[in-house]
């Protein structure tokens, strides 16, 4: 059966957009620095700013802000200080 050229068979198996984004977030492995190395989502362990295998940019290294907060982003969420290079 078709409505406006779209087949209706199997429509009950289609996922909503929210479900697709949720599934993608669950399947994406979080990567973070562990000492001087980080593991990329492609599985390669790196010590450089970009993965030589797939080109993924390295995550921000954890750092301690002058206000005392431990940060893992480019800017401190409390005072706005920029992460050291």
Coordinates of N, CA and C in Angstrom, one line a residue:
X1 N 0.8 -1.2 0.0 CA 0.0 0.0 0.0 C 0.9 1.2 0.0
X2 N 0.5 2.2 -0.8 CA 1.3 3.5 -0.9 C 0.4 4.7 -0.6
X3 N 0.9 5.7 0.1 CA 0.3 6.9 0.2 C 1.3 8.0 -0.2
X4 N 0.9 8.8 -1.2 CA 1.7 9.8 -1.7 C 3.1 9.3 -2.2
X5 N 3.1 8.1 -2.7 CA 4.3 7.5 -3.2 C 5.2 6.9 -2.1
X6 N 4.8 6.9 -0.9 CA 5.6 6.3 0.2 C 5.0 5.0 0.6
X7 N 5.9 3.9 0.6 CA 5.3 2.6 1.0 C 5.1 2.6 2.5
X8 N 3.9 2.0 2.9 CA 3.6 2.0 4.3 C 4.0 0.7 5.0
X9 N 4.4 -0.3 4.2 CA 4.9 -1.5 4.8 C 6.2 -1.2 5.6
X10 N 6.4 -1.6 6.8 CA 7.6 -1.4 7.5 C 7.7 -0.1 8.2
X11 N 6.7 0.8 8.1 CA 6.7 2.1 8.8 C 6.8 1.9 10.3
X12 N 6.3 0.9 10.9 CA 6.3 0.7 12.3 C 7.7 0.5 12.8
X13 N 8.6 0.1 11.9 CA 10.0 -0.1 12.4 C 10.9 1.1 12.3
X14 N 10.4 2.2 11.7 CA 11.2 3.4 11.6 C 11.4 4.1 13.0
X15 N 12.5 4.5 13.3 CA 12.8 5.1 14.6 C 12.6 6.6 14.4
X16 N 12.3 7.3 15.5 CA 12.2 8.7 15.5 C 13.6 9.3 15.5
X17 N 13.7 10.6 15.2 CA 15.0 11.3 15.2 C 15.6 11.3 16.6
X18 N 14.9 11.5 17.6 CA 15.4 11.5 19.0 C 16.0 10.1 19.3
X19 N 15.4 9.1 18.9 CA 15.9 7.7 19.2 C 17.2 7.5 18.4
X20 N 17.3 8.0 17.2 CA 18.5 7.8 16.4 C 19.7 8.6 17.1
X21 N 19.5 9.8 17.5 CA 20.5 10.6 18.2 C 20.9 9.9 19.5
X22 N 20.0 9.4 20.2 CA 20.3 8.7 21.5 C 21.1 7.5 21.2
X23 N 20.8 6.7 20.2 CA 21.5 5.5 19.8 C 23.0 5.8 19.4
X24 N 23.1 6.9 18.6 CA 24.4 7.3 18.2 C 25.3 7.8 19.4
X25 N 24.7 8.5 20.4 CA 25.4 8.9 21.5 C 25.9 7.7 22.4
X26 N 25.0 6.7 22.5 CA 25.4 5.5 23.3 C 26.5 4.7 22.6
X27 N 26.5 4.7 21.3 CA 27.5 3.9 20.6 C 28.8 4.6 20.5
X28 N 28.9 5.9 20.6 CA 30.1 6.7 20.5 C 30.9 6.5 21.7
X29 N 32.1 6.0 21.6 CA 33.0 5.9 22.8 C 33.6 7.2 23.2
X30 N 33.5 7.6 24.4 CA 34.1 8.8 24.9 C 35.6 8.6 24.9
X31 N 36.4 9.6 24.4 CA 37.8 9.5 24.5 C 38.3 10.6 25.4
X32 N 39.4 10.3 26.1 CA 40.0 11.3 27.1 C 41.4 10.9 27.3
X33 N 42.2 11.9 27.7 CA 43.6 11.7 28.0 C 43.8 10.8 29.2
X34 N 44.7 9.9 29.1 CA 45.1 9.0 30.1 C 46.6 9.1 30.2
X35 N 47.1 10.0 31.1 CA 48.5 10.2 31.1 C 48.9 11.1 30.0
X36 N 49.8 10.7 29.1 CA 50.2 11.4 28.0 C 49.6 10.9 26.7
X37 N 48.7 9.9 26.8 CA 48.1 9.3 25.6 C 46.6 9.4 25.7
X38 N 45.9 9.3 24.5 CA 44.5 9.2 24.4 C 44.1 8.2 23.4
X39 N 43.0 7.6 23.6 CA 42.5 6.6 22.6 C 41.4 7.2 21.8
X40 N 41.6 7.1 20.5 CA 40.6 7.7 19.5 C 39.4 6.8 19.4
X41 N 38.4 7.3 18.8 CA 37.2 6.5 18.5 C 37.4 5.4 17.5
X42 N 38.5 5.6 16.7 CA 38.8 4.5 15.7 C 39.6 3.4 16.4
X43 N 40.0 3.6 17.7 CA 40.7 2.6 18.4 C 42.2 2.8 18.5
X44 N 42.8 3.7 17.8 CA 44.2 4.0 17.9 C 44.6 4.8 19.1
X45 N 45.7 4.4 19.7 CA 46.2 5.2 20.9 C 47.2 6.2 20.4
X46 N 47.0 7.5 20.8 CA 47.8 8.6 20.2 C 48.4 9.4 21.3
X47 N 49.4 10.2 21.0 CA 50.0 11.2 21.9 C 50.1 12.5 21.2
X48 N 49.5 12.7 20.0 CA 49.6 13.9 19.2 C 48.2 14.6 19.3
X49 N 48.1 15.8 18.7 CA 46.9 16.6 18.7 C 45.8 16.1 17.8
X50 N 46.2 15.3 16.8 CA 45.3 14.7 15.8 C 45.6 13.2 15.6
X51 N 44.6 12.4 15.4 CA 44.8 11.0 15.2 C 45.4 10.8 13.8
X52 N 46.5 10.2 13.6 CA 47.1 10.0 12.3 C 46.3 9.0 11.4
X53 N 45.4 8.2 12.1 CA 44.7 7.2 11.3 C 43.4 7.8 10.7
X54 N 42.6 8.6 11.5 CA 41.3 9.1 11.0 C 41.2 10.6 11.0
X55 N 42.2 11.3 11.7 CA 42.1 12.7 11.7 C 41.3 13.4 12.8
X56 N 40.8 12.6 13.7 CA 40.0 13.2 14.8 C 40.9 14.0 15.7
X57 N 40.4 15.2 16.1 CA 41.1 16.1 17.0 C 41.1 15.5 18.4
X58 N 42.3 15.7 19.1 CA 42.4 15.2 20.4 C 41.5 16.0 21.4
X59 N 41.0 15.3 22.4 CA 40.2 16.0 23.4 C 41.1 17.0 24.2
X60 N 40.5 17.9 24.9 CA 41.2 18.9 25.8 C 41.8 18.1 26.9
X61 N 43.0 18.4 27.2 CA 43.7 17.8 28.4 C 43.1 18.4 29.7
X62 N 42.8 17.6 30.7 CA 42.4 18.1 32.0 C 43.4 19.1 32.6
X63 N 42.9 20.2 33.1 CA 43.7 21.2 33.7 C 43.1 21.8 34.9
X64 N 43.9 22.4 35.8 CA 43.4 23.0 37.0 C 43.5 24.5 36.8
X65 N 42.3 25.2 37.0 CA 42.2 26.6 36.8 C 42.8 27.4 38.0
X66 N 43.1 28.6 37.8 CA 43.6 29.5 38.9 C 42.6 29.7 40.0
X67 N 41.3 29.5 39.6 CA 40.2 29.7 40.6 C 40.0 28.5 41.5
X68 N 40.7 27.4 41.1 CA 40.7 26.1 41.9 C 39.9 25.0 41.3
X69 N 39.2 25.3 40.2 CA 38.3 24.2 39.6 C 39.1 23.3 38.7
X70 N 38.8 22.0 38.7 CA 39.3 21.1 37.7 C 38.5 21.2 36.5
X71 N 39.1 21.4 35.3 CA 38.4 21.6 34.1 C 38.8 20.6 33.0
X72 N 37.9 20.3 32.1 CA 38.2 19.5 31.0 C 37.7 20.1 29.7
X73 N 37.5 21.4 29.7 CA 37.0 22.1 28.5 C 38.0 23.2 28.2
X74 N 37.8 23.9 27.1 CA 38.7 24.9 26.7 C 38.7 26.2 27.6
X75 N 37.6 26.4 28.2 CA 37.4 27.5 29.1 C 36.8 27.1 30.5
X76 N 37.3 27.7 31.5 CA 36.7 27.4 32.9 C 35.3 27.8 33.0
X77 N 34.4 27.0 33.4 CA 33.0 27.3 33.5 C 32.7 28.3 34.6
X78 N 33.6 28.4 35.6 CA 33.4 29.3 36.7 C 33.8 30.8 36.4
X79 N 35.1 30.9 35.9 CA 35.7 32.2 35.8 C 35.9 32.6 34.3
X80 N 35.9 31.7 33.4 CA 36.1 32.0 32.0 C 37.5 32.0 31.6
X81 N 38.5 31.5 32.4 CA 39.9 31.5 32.0 C 40.1 30.5 30.9
X82 N 41.0 30.8 30.0 CA 41.3 29.9 28.9 C 42.3 28.8 29.4
X83 N 42.1 27.6 28.8 CA 43.0 26.5 29.1 C 44.4 26.8 28.7
X84 N 45.4 26.4 29.4 CA 46.8 26.6 29.0 C 47.1 25.7 27.8
X85 N 48.0 26.1 27.0 CA 48.3 25.3 25.8 C 49.3 24.2 26.0

